[in-house]
Short mmCIF file of C-alpha atoms in Angstrom, two decimals:
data_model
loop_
_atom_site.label_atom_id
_atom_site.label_comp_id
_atom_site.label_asym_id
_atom_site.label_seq_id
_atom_site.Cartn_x
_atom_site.Cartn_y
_atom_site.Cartn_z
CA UNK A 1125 0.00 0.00 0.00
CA UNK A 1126 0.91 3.60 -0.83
CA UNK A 1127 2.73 5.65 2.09
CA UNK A 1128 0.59 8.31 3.19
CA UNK A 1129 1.80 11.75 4.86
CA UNK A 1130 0.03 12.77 7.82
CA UNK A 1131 2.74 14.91 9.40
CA UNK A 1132 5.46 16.70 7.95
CA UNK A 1133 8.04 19.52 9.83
CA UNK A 1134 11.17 20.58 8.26
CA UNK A 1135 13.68 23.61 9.23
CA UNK A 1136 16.46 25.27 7.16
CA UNK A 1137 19.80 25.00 7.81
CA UNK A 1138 20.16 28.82 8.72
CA UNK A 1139 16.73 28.81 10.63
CA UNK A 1140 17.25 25.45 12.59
CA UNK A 1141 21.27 26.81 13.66
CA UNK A 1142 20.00 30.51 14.78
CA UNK A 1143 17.36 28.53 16.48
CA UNK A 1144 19.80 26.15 18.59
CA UNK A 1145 21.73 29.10 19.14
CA UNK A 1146 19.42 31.42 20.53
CA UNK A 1147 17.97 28.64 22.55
CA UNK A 1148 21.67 27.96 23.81
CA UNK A 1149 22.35 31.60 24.57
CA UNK A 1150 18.53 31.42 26.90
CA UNK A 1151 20.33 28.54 29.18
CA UNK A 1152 23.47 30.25 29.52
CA UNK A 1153 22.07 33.65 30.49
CA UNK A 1154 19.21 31.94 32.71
CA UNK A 1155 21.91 29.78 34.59
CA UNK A 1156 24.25 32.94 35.06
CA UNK A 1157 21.33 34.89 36.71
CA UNK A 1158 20.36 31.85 38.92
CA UNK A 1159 23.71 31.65 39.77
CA UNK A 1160 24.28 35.05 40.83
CA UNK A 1161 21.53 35.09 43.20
CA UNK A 1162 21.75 32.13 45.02
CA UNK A 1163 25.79 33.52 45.52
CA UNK A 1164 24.05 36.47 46.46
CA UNK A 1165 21.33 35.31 48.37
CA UNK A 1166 22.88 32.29 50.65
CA UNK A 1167 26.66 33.53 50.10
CA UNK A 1168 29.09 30.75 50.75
CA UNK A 1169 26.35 28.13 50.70
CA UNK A 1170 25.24 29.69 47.60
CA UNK A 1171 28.89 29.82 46.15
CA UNK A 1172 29.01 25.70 46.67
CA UNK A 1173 25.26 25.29 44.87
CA UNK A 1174 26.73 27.21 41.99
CA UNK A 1175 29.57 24.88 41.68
CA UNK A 1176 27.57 22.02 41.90
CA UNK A 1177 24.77 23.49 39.26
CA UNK A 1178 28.26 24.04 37.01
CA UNK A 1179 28.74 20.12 37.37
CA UNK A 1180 24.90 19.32 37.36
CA UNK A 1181 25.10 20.69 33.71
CA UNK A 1182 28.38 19.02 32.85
CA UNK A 1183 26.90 15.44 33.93
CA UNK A 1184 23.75 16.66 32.10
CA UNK A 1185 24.97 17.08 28.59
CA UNK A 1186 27.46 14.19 29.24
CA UNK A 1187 24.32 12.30 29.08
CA UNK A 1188 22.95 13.96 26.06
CA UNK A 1189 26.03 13.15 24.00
CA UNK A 1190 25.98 9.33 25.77
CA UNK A 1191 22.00 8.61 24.71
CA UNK A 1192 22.05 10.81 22.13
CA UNK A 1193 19.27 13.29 22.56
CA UNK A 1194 19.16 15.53 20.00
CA UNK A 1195 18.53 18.77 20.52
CA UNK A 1196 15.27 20.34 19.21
CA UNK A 1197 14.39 23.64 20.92
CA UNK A 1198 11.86 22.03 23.59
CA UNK A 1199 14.34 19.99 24.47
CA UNK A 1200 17.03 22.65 25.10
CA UNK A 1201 13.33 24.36 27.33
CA UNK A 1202 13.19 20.87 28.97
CA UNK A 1203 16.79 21.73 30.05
CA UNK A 1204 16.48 25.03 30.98
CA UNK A 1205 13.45 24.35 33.42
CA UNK A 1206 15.12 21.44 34.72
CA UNK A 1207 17.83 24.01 36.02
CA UNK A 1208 15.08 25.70 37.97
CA UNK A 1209 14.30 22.26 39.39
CA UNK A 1210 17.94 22.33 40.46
CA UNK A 1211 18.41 25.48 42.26
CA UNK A 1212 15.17 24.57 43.89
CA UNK A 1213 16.64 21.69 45.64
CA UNK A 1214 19.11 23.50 47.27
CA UNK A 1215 17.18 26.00 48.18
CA UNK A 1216 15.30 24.04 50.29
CA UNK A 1217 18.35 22.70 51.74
CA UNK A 1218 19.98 25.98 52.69
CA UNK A 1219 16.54 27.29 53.97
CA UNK A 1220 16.40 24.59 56.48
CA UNK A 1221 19.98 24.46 57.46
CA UNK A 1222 19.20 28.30 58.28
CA UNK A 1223 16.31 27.08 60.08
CA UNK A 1224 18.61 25.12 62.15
CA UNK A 1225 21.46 27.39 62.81
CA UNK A 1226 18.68 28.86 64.71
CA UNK A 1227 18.93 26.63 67.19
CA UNK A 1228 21.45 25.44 69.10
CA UNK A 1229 22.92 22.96 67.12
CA UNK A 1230 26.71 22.56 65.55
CA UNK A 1231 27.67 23.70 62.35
CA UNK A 1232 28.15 19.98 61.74
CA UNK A 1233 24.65 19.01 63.31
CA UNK A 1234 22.48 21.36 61.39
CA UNK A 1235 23.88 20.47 57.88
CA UNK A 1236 22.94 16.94 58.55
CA UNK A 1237 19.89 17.95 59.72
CA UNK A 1238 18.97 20.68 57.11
CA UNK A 1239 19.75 17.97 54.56
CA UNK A 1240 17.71 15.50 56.37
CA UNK A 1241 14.64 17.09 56.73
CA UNK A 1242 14.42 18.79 53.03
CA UNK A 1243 15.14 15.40 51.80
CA UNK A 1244 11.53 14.36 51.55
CA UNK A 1245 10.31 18.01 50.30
CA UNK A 1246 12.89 17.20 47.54
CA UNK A 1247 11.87 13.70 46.63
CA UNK A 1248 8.56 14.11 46.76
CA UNK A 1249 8.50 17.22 44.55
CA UNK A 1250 11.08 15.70 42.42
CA UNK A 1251 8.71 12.60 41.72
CA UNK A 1252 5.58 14.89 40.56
CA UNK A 1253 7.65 16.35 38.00
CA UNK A 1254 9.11 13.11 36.89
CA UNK A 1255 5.64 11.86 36.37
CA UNK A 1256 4.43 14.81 34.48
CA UNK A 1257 7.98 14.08 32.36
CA UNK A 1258 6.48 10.14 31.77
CA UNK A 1259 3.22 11.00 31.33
CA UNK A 1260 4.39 14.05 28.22
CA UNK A 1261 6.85 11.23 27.15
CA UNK A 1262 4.17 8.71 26.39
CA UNK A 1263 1.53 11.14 24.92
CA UNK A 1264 3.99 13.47 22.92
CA UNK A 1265 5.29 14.09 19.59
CA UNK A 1266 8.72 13.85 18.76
CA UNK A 1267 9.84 17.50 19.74
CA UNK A 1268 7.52 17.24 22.67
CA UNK A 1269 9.35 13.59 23.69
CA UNK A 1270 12.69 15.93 23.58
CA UNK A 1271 11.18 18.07 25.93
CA UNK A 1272 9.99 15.35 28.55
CA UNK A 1273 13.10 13.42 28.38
CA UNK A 1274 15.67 16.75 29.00
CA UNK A 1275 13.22 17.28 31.68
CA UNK A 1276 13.69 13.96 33.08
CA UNK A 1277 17.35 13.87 32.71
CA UNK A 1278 17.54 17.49 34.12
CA UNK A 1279 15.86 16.35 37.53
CA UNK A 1280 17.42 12.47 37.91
CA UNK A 1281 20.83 14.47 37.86
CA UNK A 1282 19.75 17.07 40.08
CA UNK A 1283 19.04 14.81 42.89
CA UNK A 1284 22.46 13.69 42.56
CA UNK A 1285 24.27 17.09 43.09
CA UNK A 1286 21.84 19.00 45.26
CA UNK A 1287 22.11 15.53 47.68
CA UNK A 1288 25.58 14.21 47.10
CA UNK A 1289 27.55 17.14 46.19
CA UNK A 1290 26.67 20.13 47.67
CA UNK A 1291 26.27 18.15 50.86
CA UNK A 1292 29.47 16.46 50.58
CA UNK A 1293 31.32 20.14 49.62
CA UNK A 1294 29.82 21.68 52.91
CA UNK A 1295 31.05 19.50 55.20
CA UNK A 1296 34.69 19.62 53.39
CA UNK A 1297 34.67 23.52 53.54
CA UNK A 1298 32.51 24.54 56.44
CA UNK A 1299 34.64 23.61 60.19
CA UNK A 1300 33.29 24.15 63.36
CA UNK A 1301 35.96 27.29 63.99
CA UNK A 1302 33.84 29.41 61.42
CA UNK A 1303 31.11 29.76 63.43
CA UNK A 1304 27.51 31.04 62.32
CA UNK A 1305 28.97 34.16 60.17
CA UNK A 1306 26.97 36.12 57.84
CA UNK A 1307 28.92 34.01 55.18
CA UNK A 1308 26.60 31.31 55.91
CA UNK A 1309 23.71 33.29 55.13
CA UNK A 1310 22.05 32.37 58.44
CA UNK A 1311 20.63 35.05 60.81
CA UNK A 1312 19.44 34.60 64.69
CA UNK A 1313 16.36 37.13 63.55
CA UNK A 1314 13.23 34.47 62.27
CA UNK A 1315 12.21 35.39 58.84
CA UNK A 1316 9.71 38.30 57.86
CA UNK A 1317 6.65 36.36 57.75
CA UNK A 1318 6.90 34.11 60.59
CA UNK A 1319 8.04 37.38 62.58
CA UNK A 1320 5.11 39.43 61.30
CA UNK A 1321 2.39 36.07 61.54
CA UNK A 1322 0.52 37.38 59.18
CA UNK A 1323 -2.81 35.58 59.02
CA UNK A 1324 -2.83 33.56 55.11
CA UNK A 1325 -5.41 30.61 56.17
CA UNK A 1326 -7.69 33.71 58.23
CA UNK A 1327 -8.39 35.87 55.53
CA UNK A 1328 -8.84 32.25 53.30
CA UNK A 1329 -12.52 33.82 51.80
CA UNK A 1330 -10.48 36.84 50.08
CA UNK A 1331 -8.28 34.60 48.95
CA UNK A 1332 -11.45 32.48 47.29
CA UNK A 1333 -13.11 35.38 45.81
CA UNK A 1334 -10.20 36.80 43.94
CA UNK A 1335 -9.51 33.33 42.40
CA UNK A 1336 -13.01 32.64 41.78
CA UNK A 1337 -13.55 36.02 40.09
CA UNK A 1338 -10.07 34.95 38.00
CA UNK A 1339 -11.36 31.24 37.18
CA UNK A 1340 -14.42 32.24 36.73
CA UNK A 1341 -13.74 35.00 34.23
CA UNK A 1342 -11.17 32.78 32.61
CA UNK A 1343 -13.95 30.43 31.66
CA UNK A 1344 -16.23 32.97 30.18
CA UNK A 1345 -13.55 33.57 27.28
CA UNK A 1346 -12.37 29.82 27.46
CA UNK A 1347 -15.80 28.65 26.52
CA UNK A 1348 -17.89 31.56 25.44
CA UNK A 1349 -21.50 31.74 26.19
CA UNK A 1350 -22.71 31.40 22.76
CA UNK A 1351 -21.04 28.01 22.48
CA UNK A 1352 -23.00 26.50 25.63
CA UNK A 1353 -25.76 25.05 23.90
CA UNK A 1354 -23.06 22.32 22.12
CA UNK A 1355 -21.78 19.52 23.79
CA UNK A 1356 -18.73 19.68 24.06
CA UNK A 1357 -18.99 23.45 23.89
CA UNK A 1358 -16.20 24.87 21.14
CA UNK A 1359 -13.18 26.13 22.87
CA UNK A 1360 -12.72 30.08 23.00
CA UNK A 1361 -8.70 28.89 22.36
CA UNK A 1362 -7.24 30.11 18.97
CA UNK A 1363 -5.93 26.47 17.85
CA UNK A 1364 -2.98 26.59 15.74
CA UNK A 1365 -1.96 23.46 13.17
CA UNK A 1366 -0.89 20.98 15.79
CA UNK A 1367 -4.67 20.87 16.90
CA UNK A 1368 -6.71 21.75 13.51
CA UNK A 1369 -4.26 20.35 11.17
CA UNK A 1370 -3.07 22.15 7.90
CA UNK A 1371 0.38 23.85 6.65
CA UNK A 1372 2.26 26.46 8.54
CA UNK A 1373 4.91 28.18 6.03
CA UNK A 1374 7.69 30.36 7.29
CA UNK A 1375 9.12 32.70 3.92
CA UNK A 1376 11.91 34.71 3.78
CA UNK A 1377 12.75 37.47 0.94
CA UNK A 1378 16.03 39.15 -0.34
CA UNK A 1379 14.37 42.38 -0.21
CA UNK A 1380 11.29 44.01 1.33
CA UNK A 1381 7.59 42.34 0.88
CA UNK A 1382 3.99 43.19 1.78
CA UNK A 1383 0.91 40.89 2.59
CA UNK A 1384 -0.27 42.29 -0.93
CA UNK A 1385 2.37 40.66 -3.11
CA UNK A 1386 2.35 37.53 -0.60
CA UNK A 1387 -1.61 37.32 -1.41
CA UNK A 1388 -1.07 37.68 -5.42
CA UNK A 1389 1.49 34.56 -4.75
CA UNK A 1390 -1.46 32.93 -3.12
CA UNK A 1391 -3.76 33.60 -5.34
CA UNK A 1392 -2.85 31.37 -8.33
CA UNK A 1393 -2.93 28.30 -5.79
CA UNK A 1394 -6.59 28.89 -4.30
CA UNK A 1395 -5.04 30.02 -1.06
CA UNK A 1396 -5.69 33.72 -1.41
CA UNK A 1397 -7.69 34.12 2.02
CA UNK A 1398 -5.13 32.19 3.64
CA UNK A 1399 -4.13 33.81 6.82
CA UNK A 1400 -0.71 35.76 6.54
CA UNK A 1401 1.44 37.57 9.32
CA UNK A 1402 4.73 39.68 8.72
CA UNK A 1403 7.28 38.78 11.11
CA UNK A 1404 9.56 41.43 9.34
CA UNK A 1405 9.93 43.23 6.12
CA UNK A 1406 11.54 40.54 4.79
CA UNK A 1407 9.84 37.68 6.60
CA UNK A 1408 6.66 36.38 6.68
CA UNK A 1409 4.15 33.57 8.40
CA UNK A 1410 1.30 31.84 6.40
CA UNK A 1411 -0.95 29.39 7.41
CA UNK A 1412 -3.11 27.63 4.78
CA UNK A 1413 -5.18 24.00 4.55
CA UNK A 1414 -2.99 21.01 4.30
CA UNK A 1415 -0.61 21.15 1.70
CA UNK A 1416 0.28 17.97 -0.36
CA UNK A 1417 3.94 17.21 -1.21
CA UNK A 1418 3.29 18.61 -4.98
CA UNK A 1419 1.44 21.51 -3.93
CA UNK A 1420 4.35 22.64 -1.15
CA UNK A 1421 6.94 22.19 -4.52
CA UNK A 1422 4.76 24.78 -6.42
CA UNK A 1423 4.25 26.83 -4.08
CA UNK A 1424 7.76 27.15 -3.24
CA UNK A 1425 8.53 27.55 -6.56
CA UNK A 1426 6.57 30.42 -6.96
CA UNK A 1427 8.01 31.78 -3.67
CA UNK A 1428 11.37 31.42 -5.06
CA UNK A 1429 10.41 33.14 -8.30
CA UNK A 1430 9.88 36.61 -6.09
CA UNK A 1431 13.34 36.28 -3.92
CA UNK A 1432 11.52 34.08 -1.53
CA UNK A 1433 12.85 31.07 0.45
CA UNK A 1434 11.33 28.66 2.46
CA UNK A 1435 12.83 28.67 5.82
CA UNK A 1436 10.43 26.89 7.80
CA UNK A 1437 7.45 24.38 6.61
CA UNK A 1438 4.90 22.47 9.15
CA UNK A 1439 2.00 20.73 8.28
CA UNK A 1440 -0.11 18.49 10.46
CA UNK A 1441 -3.41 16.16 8.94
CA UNK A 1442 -6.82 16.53 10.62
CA UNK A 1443 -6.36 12.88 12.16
CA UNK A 1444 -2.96 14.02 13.76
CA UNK A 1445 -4.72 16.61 15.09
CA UNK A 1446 -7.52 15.24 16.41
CA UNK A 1447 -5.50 12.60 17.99
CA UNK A 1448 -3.16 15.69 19.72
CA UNK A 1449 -6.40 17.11 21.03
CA UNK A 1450 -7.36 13.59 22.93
CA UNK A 1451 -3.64 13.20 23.84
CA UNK A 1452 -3.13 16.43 25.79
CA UNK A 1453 -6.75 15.98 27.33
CA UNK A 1454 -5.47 12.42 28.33
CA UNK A 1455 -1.98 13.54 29.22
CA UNK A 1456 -3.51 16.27 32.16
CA UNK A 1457 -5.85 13.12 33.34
CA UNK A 1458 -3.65 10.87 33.58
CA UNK A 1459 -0.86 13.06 35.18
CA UNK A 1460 -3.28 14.12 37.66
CA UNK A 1461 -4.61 11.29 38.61
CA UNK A 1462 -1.04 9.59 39.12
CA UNK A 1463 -0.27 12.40 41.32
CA UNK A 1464 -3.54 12.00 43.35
CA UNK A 1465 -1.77 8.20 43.81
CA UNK A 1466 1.76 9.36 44.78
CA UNK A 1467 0.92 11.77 46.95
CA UNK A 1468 -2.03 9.57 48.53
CA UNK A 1469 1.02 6.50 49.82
CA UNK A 1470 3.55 9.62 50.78
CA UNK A 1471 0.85 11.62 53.09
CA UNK A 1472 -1.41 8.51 53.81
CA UNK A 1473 -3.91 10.51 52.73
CA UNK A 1474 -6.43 10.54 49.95
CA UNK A 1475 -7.47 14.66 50.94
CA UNK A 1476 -3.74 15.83 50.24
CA UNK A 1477 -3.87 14.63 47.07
CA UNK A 1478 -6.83 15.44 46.13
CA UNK A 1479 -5.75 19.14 47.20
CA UNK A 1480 -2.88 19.04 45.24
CA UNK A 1481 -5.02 18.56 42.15
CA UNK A 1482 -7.53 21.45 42.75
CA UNK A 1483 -4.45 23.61 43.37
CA UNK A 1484 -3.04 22.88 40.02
CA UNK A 1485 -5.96 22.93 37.87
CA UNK A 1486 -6.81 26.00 39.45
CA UNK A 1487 -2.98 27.27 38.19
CA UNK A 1488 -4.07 25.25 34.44
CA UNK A 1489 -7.24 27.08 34.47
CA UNK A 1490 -5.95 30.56 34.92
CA UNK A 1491 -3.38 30.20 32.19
CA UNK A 1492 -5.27 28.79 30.25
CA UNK A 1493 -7.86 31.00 30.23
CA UNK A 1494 -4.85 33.82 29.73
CA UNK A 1495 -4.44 32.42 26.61
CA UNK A 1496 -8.29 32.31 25.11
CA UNK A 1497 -7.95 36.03 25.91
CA UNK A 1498 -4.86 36.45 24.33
CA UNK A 1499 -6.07 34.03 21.24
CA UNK A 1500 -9.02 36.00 20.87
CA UNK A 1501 -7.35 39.99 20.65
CA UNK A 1502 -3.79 38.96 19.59
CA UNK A 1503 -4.52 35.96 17.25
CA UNK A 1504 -1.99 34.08 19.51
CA UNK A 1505 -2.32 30.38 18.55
CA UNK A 1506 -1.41 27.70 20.58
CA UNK A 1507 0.37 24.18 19.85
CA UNK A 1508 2.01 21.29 21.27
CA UNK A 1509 4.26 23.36 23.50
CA UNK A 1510 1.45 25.07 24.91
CA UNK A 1511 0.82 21.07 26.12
CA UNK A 1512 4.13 20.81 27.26
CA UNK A 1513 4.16 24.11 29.02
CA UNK A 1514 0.52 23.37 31.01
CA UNK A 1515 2.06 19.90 31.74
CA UNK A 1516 5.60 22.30 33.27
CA UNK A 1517 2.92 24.24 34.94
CA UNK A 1518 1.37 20.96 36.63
CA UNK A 1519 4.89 20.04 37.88
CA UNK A 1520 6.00 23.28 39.48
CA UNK A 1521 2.32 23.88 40.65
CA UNK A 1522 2.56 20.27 42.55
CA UNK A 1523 6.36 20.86 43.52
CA UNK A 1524 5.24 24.20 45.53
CA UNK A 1525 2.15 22.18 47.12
CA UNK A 1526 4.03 19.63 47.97
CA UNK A 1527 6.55 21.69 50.03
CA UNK A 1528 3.43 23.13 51.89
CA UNK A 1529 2.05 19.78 52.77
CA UNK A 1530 5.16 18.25 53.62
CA UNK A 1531 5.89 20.98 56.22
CA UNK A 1532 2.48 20.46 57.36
CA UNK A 1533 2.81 16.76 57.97
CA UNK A 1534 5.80 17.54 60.03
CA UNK A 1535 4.07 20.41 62.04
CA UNK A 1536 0.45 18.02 62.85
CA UNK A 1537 3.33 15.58 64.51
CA UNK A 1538 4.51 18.68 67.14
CA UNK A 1539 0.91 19.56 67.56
CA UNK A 1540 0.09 20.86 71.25
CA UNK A 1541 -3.17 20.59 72.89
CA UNK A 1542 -5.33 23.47 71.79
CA UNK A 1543 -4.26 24.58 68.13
CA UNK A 1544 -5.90 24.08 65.40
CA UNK A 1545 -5.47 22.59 62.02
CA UNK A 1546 -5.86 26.26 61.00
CA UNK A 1547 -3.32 27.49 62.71
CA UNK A 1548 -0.68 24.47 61.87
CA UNK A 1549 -1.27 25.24 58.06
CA UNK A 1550 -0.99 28.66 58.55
CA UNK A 1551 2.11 28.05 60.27
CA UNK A 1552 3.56 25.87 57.44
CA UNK A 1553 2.91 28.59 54.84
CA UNK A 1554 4.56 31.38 56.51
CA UNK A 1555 6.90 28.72 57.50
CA UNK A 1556 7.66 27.89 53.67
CA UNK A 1557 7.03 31.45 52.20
CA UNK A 1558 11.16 32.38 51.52
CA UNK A 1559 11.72 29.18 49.76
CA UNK A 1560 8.91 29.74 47.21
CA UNK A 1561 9.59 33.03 46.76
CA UNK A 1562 13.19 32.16 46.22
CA UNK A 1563 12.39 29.62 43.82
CA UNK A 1564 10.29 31.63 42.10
CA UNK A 1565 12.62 34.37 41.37
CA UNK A 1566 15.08 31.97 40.47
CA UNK A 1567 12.79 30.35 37.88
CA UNK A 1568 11.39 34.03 36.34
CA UNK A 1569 15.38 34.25 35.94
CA UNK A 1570 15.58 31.22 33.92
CA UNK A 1571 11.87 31.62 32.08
CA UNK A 1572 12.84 35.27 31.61
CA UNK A 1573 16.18 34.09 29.68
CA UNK A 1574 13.77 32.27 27.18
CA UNK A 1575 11.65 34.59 26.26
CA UNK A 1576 13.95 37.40 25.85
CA UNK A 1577 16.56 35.52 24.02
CA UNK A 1578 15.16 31.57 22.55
CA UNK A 1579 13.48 33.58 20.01
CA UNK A 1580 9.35 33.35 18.73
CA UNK A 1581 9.08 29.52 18.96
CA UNK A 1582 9.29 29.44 22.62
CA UNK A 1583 7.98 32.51 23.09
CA UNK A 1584 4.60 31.95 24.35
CA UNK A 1585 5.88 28.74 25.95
CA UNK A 1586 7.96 30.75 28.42
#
């Protein structure tokens, strides 16, 4: 039987290597700002994460040149975020070795025990993203499989040398005759929030009404009122090829063009309402129904007649896009409900886990919902790394709950006679509040890098 297309993506040579590069320039300039803050955050504990981050991505693209992976651009963003991933473990390390040079433990004592008690936070959070990595894996495409698998790597090596080596550095460096300088980053004054006890859980119904005004808001462009009387109702989402299938063709001219000469191209191929976006003078973006093999070869042809050259060309059929739709709805399921499982043995719990969920899909919600809004002024399409980046979203969402809950488990065991469940959660959050700030920051640093230097493709992903 004859060989049928039903997905076709091809880069040029120039395209795909400023692509790489720009991508490569992202990690280096994320990585240098992460790096510069922990040193300037946690000072010499900070100093010894950044040397251990330097060897985290040594062993990291050791790996990549062992496998092979090849590197596509989501993969180098699978990368990237797994650096975030990184600095986050050692962040929780050095918060709670500050927590215990509080007290009136040895230098020696409270690195064992800082290390000891983030391990779980670490694990735990560490496993939720490494099942959102399987779960994208198993469900993606080929770039999207790049992505899941950097991701994977990224955080399997991590554990290694936020555990192994930073620890193992510490004790070298750090002697009991150094005492507990400011070099350590530790202070005897409690942090801001637990000083302050500001009241999170009390003012809970604020809290609730602002999200529900979000969420609720969200959905009104996500699945617009007109659409209600369909089942499914039509997503308010601007769907770009991956999902609706068709051709996605990225030209470049000598000299300057305009959507008018583009469209009299068009025009002698049937394609003359075909959507069409300048990038630049020179370069352009059109999107058209599903090119055959022949058709693309005239097309470009004609292109190439009027200085034009095909730098880019996507295009996806109507099954593979079906079958992406029922994959990403299948991917968030299934993620979710393996999480629900984890999290369930680890807290012995079925309510934690269920938490965990409504937490994230509040975070998926919002986002998406961002994007209907955006889709529907600013024509901003989405693909399969908008799946990859709600699946990101699912991991980091679950990574900061986790932390919460984890604290929380450990509070409910010091419980005294009279406080509440209330209090004990409110406790844990102002309790956890520098860490996920910190690792916030850190991760805007790295998220920041890719949008401001990977270039349009990962863009919208960052």
């Amino acid at each position: 039987a004859p060989l049928e297309r039903i997905e076709e993506r091809s880069v040029g040579p120039t395209l795909g290597k400023d692509s790489v590069q720009k991508g490569l320039k992202a990690g280096i300039f994320g990585l240098a700002a992460a790096l510069l803050f922990m040193l300037f955050y946690y000072r010499l504990p900070g100093l010894i994460a950044d040397f251990s981050l330097c060897l985290y991505a040594l062993f990291v693209f050791a790996i990549f040149k062992g496998v092979p992976v090849t590197l596509t651009l989501p993969g180098i963003a699978g990368f990237i975020l797994s650096i975030g991933m990184a600095i986050d473990a050692n962040i929780l390390i050095f918060e709670r070795l500050k927590e215990e040079l509080r007290t009136d433990k040895t230098i020696k004592a409270a690195i064992d025990a800082g290390f000891k008690r983030a391990f779980s936070s670490i694990l735990d959070s560490n496993v939720t993203t490494l099942i959102s990595a399987a779960v994208l894996f198993y469900f993606g495409s080929g770039p999207i499989k790049g992505f899941a698998l950097t991701l994977a790597i990224g955080v399997m090596v991590s554990l290694f040398t936020a555990i192994t080596v930073t620890k193992t550095i510490l004790h070298l460096i750090i002697t009991p005759q150094m005492g507990k300088a400011w070099y350590l980053g530790a202070s005897p004054r409690l942090p801001f929030m637990v000083r302050k006890n500001f009241n999170i859980t009390g003012a809970r119904r604020v809290w609730f009404a602002f999200s529900g005004a979000l969420v609720i808001g969200g959905l009104l462009f996500l699945f617009p009122p007109s659409g209600l009387r369909h089942f499914p109702p039509p997503s308010g989402l601007h769907k770009g090829i991956d999902f609706t299938g068709g051709s996605l063709t990225q030209v470049k001219f000598k000299e300057k063009s305009s959507v008018r000469k583009l469209r009299g191209v068009l025009t002698g191929f049937g394609l003359q309402k075909s959507p069409i976006q300048m990038l630049s003078p020179r370069e352009a973006l059109i999107r058209t129904r599903e090119l055959s093999p022949a058709e693309k070869n005239k097309v470009e042809s004609a292109f190439a007649k009027e200085g034009g050259k095909i730098e880019k060309f996507e295009s996806v059929g109507p099954v593979v896009g079906k079958e992406l739709t029922m994959k990403a709805f299948w991917a968030v399921l299934w993620a979710s409900v393996l999480i629900v499982i984890y999290l369930t043995f680890r807290f012995s719990q079925v309510r934690f886990g269920i938490l965990a969920i409504v937490a994230l899909l509040h975070d998926v919600l919002i986002v998406t919902s961002i994007f209907a809004i955006l889709g529907k002024y600013l024509k901003v399409e989405i693909d399969s790394a908008f799946v990859a980046a709600m699946l990101t979203i699912i991991g980091y969402s679950v990574n900061d709950t986790v932390v919460i809950f984890d604290r929380l488990r450990e509070n409910l065991k010091l419980k005294k006679p009279g406080e509440t469940f209330e209090k004990m959660a409110n406790f844990s959050l102002l309790q956890t509040f520098t860490r996920s700030l910190n690792t916030s920051l850190t991760t805007l640093c790295v998220i920041a890098a890719i949008l401001l230097f990977a270039g349009p493709v990962l863009r919208y992903f960052a």
